[in-house]
Short mmCIF file of C-alpha atoms in Angstrom, two decimals:
data_model
loop_
_atom_site.label_atom_id
_atom_site.label_comp_id
_atom_site.label_asym_id
_atom_site.label_seq_id
_atom_site.Cartn_x
_atom_site.Cartn_y
_atom_site.Cartn_z
CA MET A 1 12.54 20.51 -11.48
CA THR A 2 16.17 20.27 -10.25
CA SER A 3 18.98 20.28 -12.04
CA GLY A 4 20.08 17.21 -10.23
CA MET A 5 16.86 15.48 -11.06
CA ASN A 6 17.55 16.49 -15.16
CA SER A 7 21.36 14.87 -15.04
CA VAL A 8 19.95 11.67 -13.00
CA ALA A 9 17.35 11.22 -16.03
CA ALA A 10 19.60 11.47 -18.50
CA GLY A 11 21.86 8.96 -16.87
CA ASP A 12 24.75 11.45 -15.84
CA VAL A 13 25.32 11.14 -11.89
CA ASN A 14 27.25 13.74 -10.41
CA PRO A 15 30.23 12.00 -8.42
CA GLY A 16 29.74 14.60 -5.79
CA ARG A 17 26.43 13.30 -5.16
CA ALA A 18 26.63 9.80 -4.02
CA LEU A 19 25.62 10.34 -0.66
CA TYR A 20 22.99 12.04 1.22
CA ILE A 21 23.81 12.40 4.76
CA ASP A 22 22.89 15.11 7.30
CA GLY A 23 20.74 16.92 4.88
CA ALA A 24 23.63 17.43 2.46
CA TRP A 25 24.42 15.46 -1.06
CA GLY A 26 28.36 14.72 -0.86
CA PRO A 27 31.15 12.09 -2.26
CA ALA A 28 31.58 8.26 -0.95
CA SER A 29 35.27 8.08 0.56
CA SER A 30 36.25 5.41 -1.88
CA PRO A 31 36.87 5.86 -5.64
CA VAL A 32 34.87 2.51 -6.10
CA SER A 33 32.02 2.87 -8.82
CA LEU A 34 29.13 0.75 -9.54
CA PRO A 35 27.74 0.44 -12.88
CA VAL A 36 24.00 1.17 -13.38
CA VAL A 37 23.32 -1.10 -16.63
CA ASP A 38 19.99 -0.17 -18.88
CA PRO A 39 18.72 -3.79 -19.36
CA ALA A 40 16.89 -3.12 -22.80
CA SER A 41 20.48 -2.12 -24.15
CA GLU A 42 22.85 -4.00 -22.01
CA ALA A 43 24.71 -0.23 -21.81
CA VAL A 44 26.30 1.32 -18.78
CA ILE A 45 24.09 4.40 -18.13
CA ALA A 46 25.22 5.43 -14.84
CA GLU A 47 28.25 5.15 -13.06
CA LEU A 48 27.03 5.59 -9.18
CA ALA A 49 30.17 5.66 -6.25
CA ALA A 50 29.97 3.05 -3.84
CA ALA A 51 29.69 4.05 0.05
CA THR A 52 32.32 2.29 2.56
CA ALA A 53 31.72 1.41 6.57
CA ALA A 54 32.98 4.88 7.18
CA ASP A 55 30.54 6.80 5.00
CA LEU A 56 27.73 4.37 6.79
CA ASP A 57 29.09 5.43 10.51
CA ARG A 58 28.40 9.11 9.40
CA ALA A 59 24.92 8.36 8.48
CA VAL A 60 24.36 6.60 11.69
CA VAL A 61 25.93 9.45 13.53
CA ALA A 62 23.52 11.98 11.81
CA ALA A 63 20.59 9.73 12.13
CA ARG A 64 21.14 9.36 15.85
CA ALA A 65 21.81 13.17 16.50
CA ALA A 66 18.90 14.23 14.73
CA LEU A 67 16.36 11.18 16.17
CA PRO A 68 16.04 13.03 19.53
CA ALA A 69 13.77 16.78 17.95
CA PHE A 70 12.20 14.39 15.27
CA SER A 71 10.72 11.61 17.64
CA ALA A 72 9.60 14.48 19.61
CA THR A 73 7.96 16.57 16.63
CA PRO A 74 4.02 17.12 16.83
CA VAL A 75 2.28 14.23 15.05
CA SER A 76 0.71 16.80 12.63
CA ASP A 77 4.13 17.87 11.88
CA ARG A 78 4.91 14.72 10.73
CA ARG A 79 1.49 14.35 8.96
CA ALA A 80 2.31 17.64 6.78
CA LEU A 81 5.91 16.47 6.07
CA LEU A 82 4.37 13.27 4.66
CA GLU A 83 1.54 15.33 2.85
CA ARG A 84 4.62 17.32 0.84
CA ILE A 85 6.63 14.31 -0.18
CA HIS A 86 2.98 12.78 -1.84
CA ALA A 87 2.52 15.98 -3.61
CA LEU A 88 6.19 15.93 -5.05
CA ILE A 89 6.19 12.36 -5.84
CA LEU A 90 3.30 13.16 -7.86
CA GLU A 91 4.26 16.37 -9.28
CA ARG A 92 7.55 14.56 -10.23
CA ALA A 93 6.22 11.81 -11.27
CA GLU A 94 7.30 11.89 -15.24
CA PRO A 95 10.95 11.93 -14.13
CA LEU A 96 10.53 9.23 -11.73
CA ALA A 97 8.73 6.98 -14.62
CA GLN A 98 11.52 7.74 -17.14
CA VAL A 99 14.29 6.53 -14.81
CA LEU A 100 12.62 3.43 -13.49
CA SER A 101 12.23 2.45 -17.09
CA ARG A 102 15.55 2.98 -18.01
CA GLU A 103 17.68 1.67 -15.06
CA MET A 104 15.21 -1.45 -14.29
CA GLY A 105 13.60 -2.21 -17.67
CA ALA A 106 9.74 -1.37 -16.34
CA ALA A 107 7.71 -0.66 -19.32
CA ILE A 108 7.06 3.44 -19.68
CA SER A 109 3.00 2.71 -19.28
CA HIS A 110 3.43 0.55 -16.53
CA ALA A 111 6.14 2.40 -14.80
CA ARG A 112 3.48 5.82 -14.94
CA ALA A 113 0.42 3.32 -13.90
CA ALA A 114 1.85 1.87 -11.08
CA HIS A 115 5.23 1.96 -9.87
CA VAL A 116 5.13 5.93 -9.43
CA PRO A 117 1.37 6.24 -8.04
CA LEU A 118 1.46 2.95 -6.07
CA ALA A 119 4.71 4.40 -4.34
CA ALA A 120 2.80 7.55 -3.77
CA ALA A 121 -0.17 5.79 -1.89
CA HIS A 122 2.44 4.28 0.22
CA VAL A 123 3.28 7.84 1.50
CA ARG A 124 -0.51 8.16 1.30
CA ALA A 125 -1.27 5.94 3.47
CA ALA A 126 1.21 6.65 6.38
CA ALA A 127 -0.19 10.16 6.36
CA ASP A 128 -3.73 8.95 6.56
CA VAL A 129 -3.08 6.74 9.55
CA LEU A 130 -1.35 9.69 11.75
CA ALA A 131 -4.83 11.41 11.22
CA THR A 132 -6.49 8.66 13.86
CA TYR A 133 -3.54 6.87 15.50
CA PRO A 134 -3.21 6.34 19.35
CA PHE A 135 -0.13 6.70 20.36
CA LEU A 136 -1.22 6.67 24.06
CA THR A 137 -4.13 4.49 25.36
CA MET A 138 -5.54 3.64 28.71
CA ARG A 139 -6.23 -0.08 30.21
CA GLY A 140 -7.63 1.13 33.49
CA THR A 141 -4.79 3.22 35.52
CA THR A 142 -2.06 1.98 33.36
CA ALA A 143 -0.99 4.16 29.85
CA ILE A 144 0.22 1.75 26.70
CA VAL A 145 2.55 4.22 24.81
CA ARG A 146 3.63 3.45 21.37
CA GLU A 147 6.97 5.01 20.71
CA PRO A 148 9.27 5.21 17.73
CA ILE A 149 11.91 2.17 17.82
CA GLY A 150 14.94 4.48 16.98
CA VAL A 151 16.86 4.83 13.94
CA CYS A 152 16.22 1.83 11.15
CA GLY A 153 17.79 0.84 8.39
CA LEU A 154 16.44 0.31 5.13
CA ILE A 155 17.75 -2.25 2.21
CA THR A 156 15.08 -1.94 -0.35
CA PRO A 157 15.19 -4.08 -3.97
CA TRP A 158 15.74 -3.59 -7.35
CA ASN A 159 12.30 -5.04 -8.63
CA TRP A 160 9.61 -2.11 -7.57
CA PRO A 161 12.61 -0.23 -6.22
CA LEU A 162 10.18 3.13 -5.39
CA TYR A 163 7.47 1.29 -4.17
CA GLN A 164 9.49 -0.56 -1.78
CA ILE A 165 11.49 2.80 -0.62
CA THR A 166 8.30 4.38 0.23
CA ALA A 167 6.62 1.36 1.98
CA LYS A 168 9.53 1.72 4.37
CA VAL A 169 10.34 5.41 4.61
CA ALA A 170 7.14 6.73 5.08
CA PRO A 171 5.82 4.62 7.77
CA ALA A 172 9.37 5.04 9.25
CA LEU A 173 8.68 8.64 9.47
CA ALA A 174 5.30 8.39 10.32
CA ALA A 175 6.27 6.75 13.26
CA GLY A 176 9.30 9.61 14.47
CA CYS A 177 11.76 7.40 13.41
CA THR A 178 15.52 8.72 11.40
CA VAL A 179 16.22 6.57 8.51
CA VAL A 180 19.47 5.26 6.61
CA LEU A 181 18.28 3.96 3.18
CA LYS A 182 20.17 1.69 0.98
CA PRO A 183 18.56 1.20 -2.23
CA SER A 184 19.43 -1.60 -4.60
CA GLU A 185 22.85 -1.20 -6.21
CA LEU A 186 21.12 -2.33 -9.51
CA SER A 187 18.42 0.37 -9.65
CA PRO A 188 19.91 3.28 -7.58
CA LEU A 189 18.73 6.16 -9.78
CA ASN A 190 15.00 6.27 -8.48
CA ALA A 191 16.42 7.00 -5.10
CA LEU A 192 18.47 9.77 -6.09
CA LEU A 193 15.33 11.44 -6.97
CA PHE A 194 13.58 10.28 -4.48
CA THR A 195 15.97 11.89 -1.73
CA GLU A 196 15.45 15.22 -3.69
CA ILE A 197 12.00 14.98 -2.85
CA MET A 198 12.36 14.49 0.88
CA HIS A 199 14.73 17.29 0.89
CA ASP A 200 12.74 19.82 -1.14
CA ALA A 201 9.80 18.64 1.08
CA GLY A 202 11.63 20.10 4.28
CA THR A 203 12.83 16.52 5.55
CA PRO A 204 14.85 18.04 8.87
CA PRO A 205 18.92 17.17 8.41
CA GLY A 206 19.69 13.62 9.63
CA VAL A 207 16.05 12.18 9.28
CA LEU A 208 16.94 10.65 5.89
CA ASN A 209 20.47 9.40 4.81
CA LEU A 210 21.12 7.71 1.85
CA VAL A 211 23.99 5.48 1.39
CA ASN A 212 24.80 3.76 -1.93
CA GLY A 213 26.44 0.39 -1.96
CA THR A 214 26.34 -3.30 -2.38
CA GLY A 215 24.34 -5.89 0.15
CA PRO A 216 27.54 -7.70 0.80
CA GLU A 217 29.36 -4.66 2.55
CA ILE A 218 26.99 -1.69 3.17
CA GLY A 219 23.85 -3.94 4.02
CA ALA A 220 26.17 -6.18 5.80
CA ALA A 221 27.35 -3.40 7.70
CA MET A 222 23.78 -1.94 8.64
CA ALA A 223 22.65 -5.20 9.79
CA ALA A 224 25.53 -5.43 12.29
CA HIS A 225 25.97 -1.93 13.16
CA PRO A 226 25.04 -1.47 17.24
CA GLY A 227 23.89 2.25 16.29
CA ILE A 228 21.26 1.34 14.13
CA ASP A 229 17.83 0.06 16.14
CA MET A 230 16.13 -2.03 13.53
CA ILE A 231 16.69 -2.97 9.95
CA SER A 232 13.90 -3.98 7.39
CA ILE A 233 14.82 -5.60 4.35
CA THR A 234 12.60 -6.54 0.89
CA GLY A 235 14.85 -9.23 -0.92
CA SER A 236 15.85 -12.51 -1.62
CA ASN A 237 15.65 -15.39 0.91
CA ARG A 238 19.59 -15.74 1.32
CA ALA A 239 19.66 -11.71 1.63
CA GLY A 240 17.00 -12.21 4.53
CA VAL A 241 18.97 -14.86 6.13
CA LEU A 242 22.58 -13.12 5.99
CA VAL A 243 20.98 -9.44 7.47
CA ALA A 244 19.16 -11.57 10.31
CA GLN A 245 22.13 -13.33 11.44
CA ALA A 246 24.39 -10.33 11.29
CA ALA A 247 21.74 -8.35 13.18
CA ALA A 248 20.98 -11.04 15.86
CA VAL A 249 24.44 -10.10 17.42
CA THR A 250 23.20 -6.38 18.45
CA VAL A 251 19.39 -8.06 18.82
CA LYS A 252 17.79 -5.30 16.80
CA ARG A 253 14.26 -5.58 15.41
CA VAL A 254 14.73 -7.33 12.01
CA THR A 255 11.50 -7.24 9.43
CA GLN A 256 11.78 -9.39 6.13
CA GLU A 257 9.64 -9.19 3.33
CA LEU A 258 11.39 -11.86 0.96
CA GLY A 259 10.12 -14.79 -1.85
CA GLY A 260 7.16 -16.69 -2.89
CA LYS A 261 5.42 -18.80 -5.05
CA SER A 262 2.13 -17.54 -4.98
CA PRO A 263 -1.13 -20.03 -5.94
CA ASN A 264 -4.36 -19.08 -7.78
CA VAL A 265 -6.77 -21.65 -7.08
CA PHE A 266 -9.58 -22.02 -9.05
CA LEU A 267 -12.31 -23.27 -7.49
CA PRO A 268 -15.16 -25.42 -9.96
CA ASP A 269 -17.39 -22.55 -10.42
CA ALA A 270 -14.66 -19.91 -11.45
CA ASP A 271 -15.25 -17.85 -14.24
CA VAL A 272 -12.20 -19.33 -16.07
CA PRO A 273 -12.81 -16.77 -19.49
CA ARG A 274 -12.54 -13.24 -17.36
CA ALA A 275 -10.50 -15.07 -14.35
CA VAL A 276 -7.66 -16.70 -16.38
CA PRO A 277 -6.51 -13.67 -18.73
CA LEU A 278 -6.09 -11.68 -15.49
CA GLY A 279 -4.05 -14.83 -13.44
CA VAL A 280 -1.65 -14.36 -16.56
CA MET A 281 -1.12 -10.92 -16.39
CA ALA A 282 -1.18 -11.29 -12.30
CA ALA A 283 1.52 -13.89 -12.70
CA PHE A 284 3.85 -11.34 -15.68
CA ARG A 285 3.10 -8.06 -14.25
CA ASN A 286 6.23 -6.64 -14.04
CA ALA A 287 7.92 -8.86 -16.42
CA GLY A 288 7.10 -11.45 -13.41
CA GLN A 289 9.28 -9.68 -11.24
CA SER A 290 7.03 -9.30 -8.32
CA CYS A 291 7.53 -11.55 -4.92
CA SER A 292 3.63 -12.18 -4.54
CA ALA A 293 3.13 -12.80 -8.25
CA PRO A 294 0.62 -15.68 -8.39
CA THR A 295 2.29 -18.26 -10.76
CA ARG A 296 0.91 -21.24 -9.75
CA MET A 297 -2.57 -21.40 -10.81
CA ILE A 298 -3.75 -24.20 -9.43
CA VAL A 299 -7.19 -25.57 -11.69
CA PRO A 300 -9.85 -28.45 -11.81
CA ARG A 301 -8.59 -31.21 -13.85
CA ALA A 302 -11.57 -31.52 -16.36
CA ARG A 303 -10.81 -27.90 -16.97
CA MET A 304 -7.48 -27.90 -18.00
CA ALA A 305 -7.31 -28.06 -21.84
CA GLU A 306 -10.09 -24.98 -21.42
CA VAL A 307 -7.39 -22.99 -19.23
CA GLU A 308 -4.53 -23.65 -21.31
CA ALA A 309 -6.12 -22.17 -24.57
CA ILE A 310 -7.37 -19.21 -22.58
CA ALA A 311 -3.70 -18.77 -20.89
CA ARG A 312 -2.14 -19.48 -24.47
CA ALA A 313 -3.98 -16.44 -26.18
CA THR A 314 -3.57 -14.33 -23.45
CA ALA A 315 0.32 -14.48 -23.45
CA GLY A 316 0.47 -14.41 -27.25
CA ALA A 317 -1.66 -11.17 -27.10
CA ILE A 318 1.48 -9.50 -24.74
CA ILE A 319 3.71 -7.16 -26.39
CA VAL A 320 7.17 -7.78 -25.29
CA GLY A 321 9.65 -5.29 -26.32
CA ASP A 322 11.18 -1.61 -25.66
CA PRO A 323 10.47 -0.04 -22.31
CA SER A 324 10.26 3.35 -24.07
CA ASP A 325 7.77 1.97 -26.22
CA GLY A 326 4.00 3.27 -25.02
CA LYS A 327 2.55 -0.29 -26.95
CA THR A 328 5.14 -2.51 -24.81
CA VAL A 329 3.46 -4.21 -21.91
CA LEU A 330 6.68 -6.67 -20.76
CA GLY A 331 10.20 -4.84 -20.65
CA PRO A 332 13.25 -6.94 -20.38
CA ILE A 333 13.94 -8.26 -17.07
CA ALA A 334 16.15 -6.09 -14.97
CA ASN A 335 19.55 -7.18 -14.94
CA ARG A 336 21.90 -10.15 -16.67
CA ALA A 337 21.92 -12.48 -13.41
CA GLN A 338 18.38 -12.45 -13.03
CA PHE A 339 18.03 -13.18 -16.89
CA GLU A 340 20.16 -16.00 -16.49
CA ARG A 341 18.17 -17.38 -13.72
CA VAL A 342 14.65 -17.37 -15.62
CA GLN A 343 16.57 -19.22 -18.63
CA ALA A 344 18.13 -21.92 -16.39
CA MET A 345 14.72 -22.09 -14.96
CA ILE A 346 12.43 -22.54 -18.12
CA ALA A 347 15.50 -25.03 -19.01
CA VAL A 348 14.50 -26.79 -15.82
CA GLY A 349 10.93 -26.70 -16.60
CA ILE A 350 11.61 -28.50 -20.19
CA ALA A 351 13.65 -31.27 -18.52
CA GLU A 352 11.61 -32.39 -15.87
CA GLY A 353 8.73 -32.80 -18.21
CA ALA A 354 6.30 -30.05 -17.98
CA THR A 355 4.15 -29.05 -21.40
CA LEU A 356 5.29 -26.31 -22.79
CA VAL A 357 1.89 -24.56 -23.42
CA CYS A 358 4.07 -20.77 -25.21
CA GLY A 359 7.33 -19.44 -24.38
CA GLY A 360 10.12 -21.24 -23.77
CA LEU A 361 14.22 -20.87 -24.09
CA GLY A 362 15.82 -17.43 -25.65
CA ARG A 363 15.04 -14.11 -26.54
CA PRO A 364 11.65 -13.44 -27.96
CA GLU A 365 11.60 -13.10 -31.83
CA GLY A 366 13.72 -10.08 -33.21
CA ARG A 367 15.48 -9.41 -30.09
CA THR A 368 19.05 -10.20 -30.40
CA ARG A 369 20.33 -7.63 -27.24
CA GLY A 370 18.63 -7.25 -24.07
CA PHE A 371 17.47 -9.54 -21.23
CA TYR A 372 14.08 -9.98 -22.98
CA VAL A 373 12.44 -13.34 -21.84
CA ARG A 374 9.70 -15.21 -23.89
CA PRO A 375 6.53 -15.18 -21.83
CA THR A 376 6.29 -19.05 -21.01
CA ILE A 377 3.68 -21.05 -19.44
CA PHE A 378 3.99 -24.94 -18.49
CA SER A 379 0.77 -27.14 -18.18
CA GLY A 380 0.82 -30.50 -16.44
CA VAL A 381 3.38 -29.06 -13.69
CA THR A 382 3.44 -31.47 -10.23
CA ARG A 383 4.06 -30.23 -7.08
CA THR A 384 7.57 -32.09 -6.75
CA MET A 385 9.31 -30.38 -9.89
CA ARG A 386 11.64 -27.40 -9.42
CA VAL A 387 9.46 -24.88 -11.51
CA ALA A 388 6.62 -25.33 -9.06
CA GLN A 389 8.92 -25.20 -5.81
CA GLU A 390 11.33 -22.53 -6.58
CA GLU A 391 10.82 -18.51 -6.89
CA ILE A 392 11.44 -17.74 -10.69
CA PHE A 393 11.04 -14.42 -10.72
CA GLY A 394 10.55 -13.82 -14.27
CA PRO A 395 7.08 -14.69 -16.53
CA VAL A 396 7.07 -17.82 -15.95
CA LEU A 397 3.35 -19.77 -15.04
CA CYS A 398 2.61 -23.01 -14.00
CA ILE A 399 -0.64 -24.78 -14.44
CA MET A 400 -1.32 -27.49 -11.75
CA PRO A 401 -4.30 -29.71 -11.93
CA TYR A 402 -6.45 -30.62 -8.59
CA ASP A 403 -9.33 -33.25 -8.08
CA ASP A 404 -10.85 -32.21 -5.13
CA ILE A 405 -10.83 -28.85 -3.15
CA ASP A 406 -8.42 -30.23 -0.12
CA GLU A 407 -5.91 -31.48 -2.76
CA ALA A 408 -6.18 -27.94 -4.13
CA VAL A 409 -5.58 -26.05 -0.80
CA ASP A 410 -2.94 -28.80 -0.22
CA ILE A 411 -1.26 -27.96 -3.55
CA ALA A 412 -1.37 -24.29 -2.70
CA ASN A 413 0.33 -25.01 0.68
CA ASP A 414 2.99 -26.92 -0.03
CA THR A 415 5.47 -24.91 -0.62
CA VAL A 416 8.08 -22.94 1.79
CA PHE A 417 6.75 -19.65 1.23
CA GLY A 418 3.80 -17.76 2.13
CA LEU A 419 3.28 -14.61 0.83
CA GLY A 420 0.40 -14.12 -1.54
CA GLY A 421 -2.19 -16.09 -2.50
CA HIS A 422 -5.20 -15.80 -4.90
CA VAL A 423 -8.58 -17.94 -5.20
CA GLN A 424 -11.52 -17.82 -7.84
CA GLY A 425 -14.83 -18.53 -7.24
CA ASP A 426 -18.60 -17.52 -8.02
CA ASP A 427 -19.61 -18.93 -4.30
CA ILE A 428 -18.20 -16.42 -2.26
CA GLU A 429 -18.61 -18.22 0.94
CA ARG A 430 -16.62 -21.25 -0.59
CA ALA A 431 -13.92 -18.67 -1.88
CA ARG A 432 -13.80 -17.15 1.61
CA ASP A 433 -13.48 -20.69 3.30
CA VAL A 434 -10.33 -21.53 1.08
CA ALA A 435 -9.00 -18.25 1.77
CA ARG A 436 -9.10 -18.73 5.54
CA ARG A 437 -7.22 -22.51 4.75
CA ILE A 438 -4.60 -20.99 2.81
CA ARG A 439 -1.09 -20.04 4.80
CA THR A 440 0.02 -16.91 3.47
CA GLY A 441 -0.13 -13.31 4.40
CA GLN A 442 -2.42 -12.14 1.65
CA VAL A 443 -5.32 -13.46 -0.48
CA HIS A 444 -7.58 -12.13 -2.97
CA LEU A 445 -10.52 -12.91 -3.97
CA ASN A 446 -11.58 -12.91 -7.67
CA HIS A 447 -9.16 -9.89 -8.10
CA PRO A 448 -10.00 -7.41 -6.08
CA ALA A 449 -8.42 -4.05 -6.42
CA TRP A 450 -5.34 -3.00 -4.51
CA ASP A 451 -5.75 -1.98 -1.21
CA PRO A 452 -2.78 0.63 0.34
CA HIS A 453 -3.66 -0.08 3.89
CA ALA A 454 -4.00 -4.12 4.03
CA PRO A 455 -1.61 -5.71 5.74
CA PHE A 456 1.48 -7.10 3.30
CA GLY A 457 4.08 -9.88 4.72
CA GLY A 458 4.73 -13.23 4.71
CA TYR A 459 4.33 -16.84 6.67
CA LYS A 460 6.91 -19.34 6.86
CA ARG A 461 10.50 -18.60 4.49
CA SER A 462 8.38 -15.62 2.94
CA GLY A 463 9.66 -13.11 5.95
CA ASN A 464 8.40 -11.75 9.16
CA GLY A 465 6.32 -8.40 9.91
CA ARG A 466 4.05 -6.56 7.95
CA GLU A 467 3.88 -3.46 6.02
CA TYR A 468 1.26 -0.76 4.58
CA GLY A 469 -1.06 1.05 6.53
CA VAL A 470 -1.37 1.26 10.48
CA PHE A 471 0.34 -2.42 10.22
CA GLY A 472 3.27 -1.03 8.35
CA VAL A 473 3.25 1.79 10.96
CA GLU A 474 3.67 0.01 14.07
CA GLU A 475 6.68 -2.02 12.78
CA TYR A 476 8.57 1.11 13.65
CA LEU A 477 7.00 1.33 16.94
CA GLU A 478 8.06 0.17 21.02
CA THR A 479 5.51 -0.51 23.06
CA LYS A 480 6.15 1.36 26.62
CA ALA A 481 3.44 0.20 29.67
CA ILE A 482 3.65 3.23 32.57
CA LEU A 483 1.63 1.82 35.57
CA GLY A 484 -0.06 4.29 37.59
CA TYR A 485 -0.09 6.74 34.92
CA ALA A 486 -3.92 7.57 35.49
#
């Protein structure tokens, strides 16, 4: 472990290591710093210098200068680089988990079991794609060539920060692109550790450049920058729209992974005792701060009482507490603004007349500081309620009744979002049919294992484009036809 990793883990960020440009760490050109707040204690644990537009320009210049050589590297070299990055993430898993727990409140057990290993899996998946991907195919005498799109601006969120960094950086590198990365200013410390891993893995100078800063300043500048060929953003719908508008002037490609309000449809033959606890925990994983979390549990009206009782018992057994405690299941919400949003939406659900099964307003008993939220379940929720339509992004679940399967599908699709979905049912053919009728980018049948190669992305206002596996790599490629090639 390097001394830089030790200092970041301790929260002491060297101001001379605010930016990573052209293979070297350096200070930002502005004296403005951004506080990093521990959501468990509400204390400032680090100050990180904010980049300026001039810093971004230097990063783009470095990325453009590195592009010709890196895009021409043999596929085997890029695969070997990704394999070294993967190995170093696993080797440094514990300091990564500790930083994630400290800066965004993930329970340390969840950081160790999910945040870090799933982030590593994205790198592994990109390396695996390169083992067989056909960058040149023939159609008669015409060659179809897939080439790197160029310099990519990557904007990542605060809720799954390392996971989303690797989901973008790994396929971009696999494609042969160079990168300018802007992590969320609310949880940026893990990005410093990841950048050290990239450096230590032997990433050529200029291939990865890190600029820290706010979305309104650096994110907007990236989207409008003529030297950036593509933007990939994971974030709120508001941020996604603003990025797309700014990027339109230079006609760059924009991929967006945005909000969600994912349904979990229980068919009449669903194994309720098994599926309800899994559904509650899926909705509440990462303290409910997952864009694809199945936060609308759509169940047969005749089974509402049974579902409510099991859901209440499941939520009641969840340990909410200090994220550094290995027994904690849910830590705090990652930041104050989101904590206040969750509290406001719980108040809305109560005011709208939804039945409060458990949880409610305020912090859990015994918690006077920190952005802790009581795991909250509403029942009798109707599709017109705000809690059924708006993304809450906290541990809040809505149970919604239906009378027939057509109505269940209609409720599932009655949202502006279309990111994820779940279907529970013993009759697999009927479950498959319902899955095909749900308009989302992913559907999970009976809580299957996670697949890092399955394409992930949204219909409707949940975004454009896909991530993960070969589909993620192809977002970073252009298609060229060479006629008369054979």
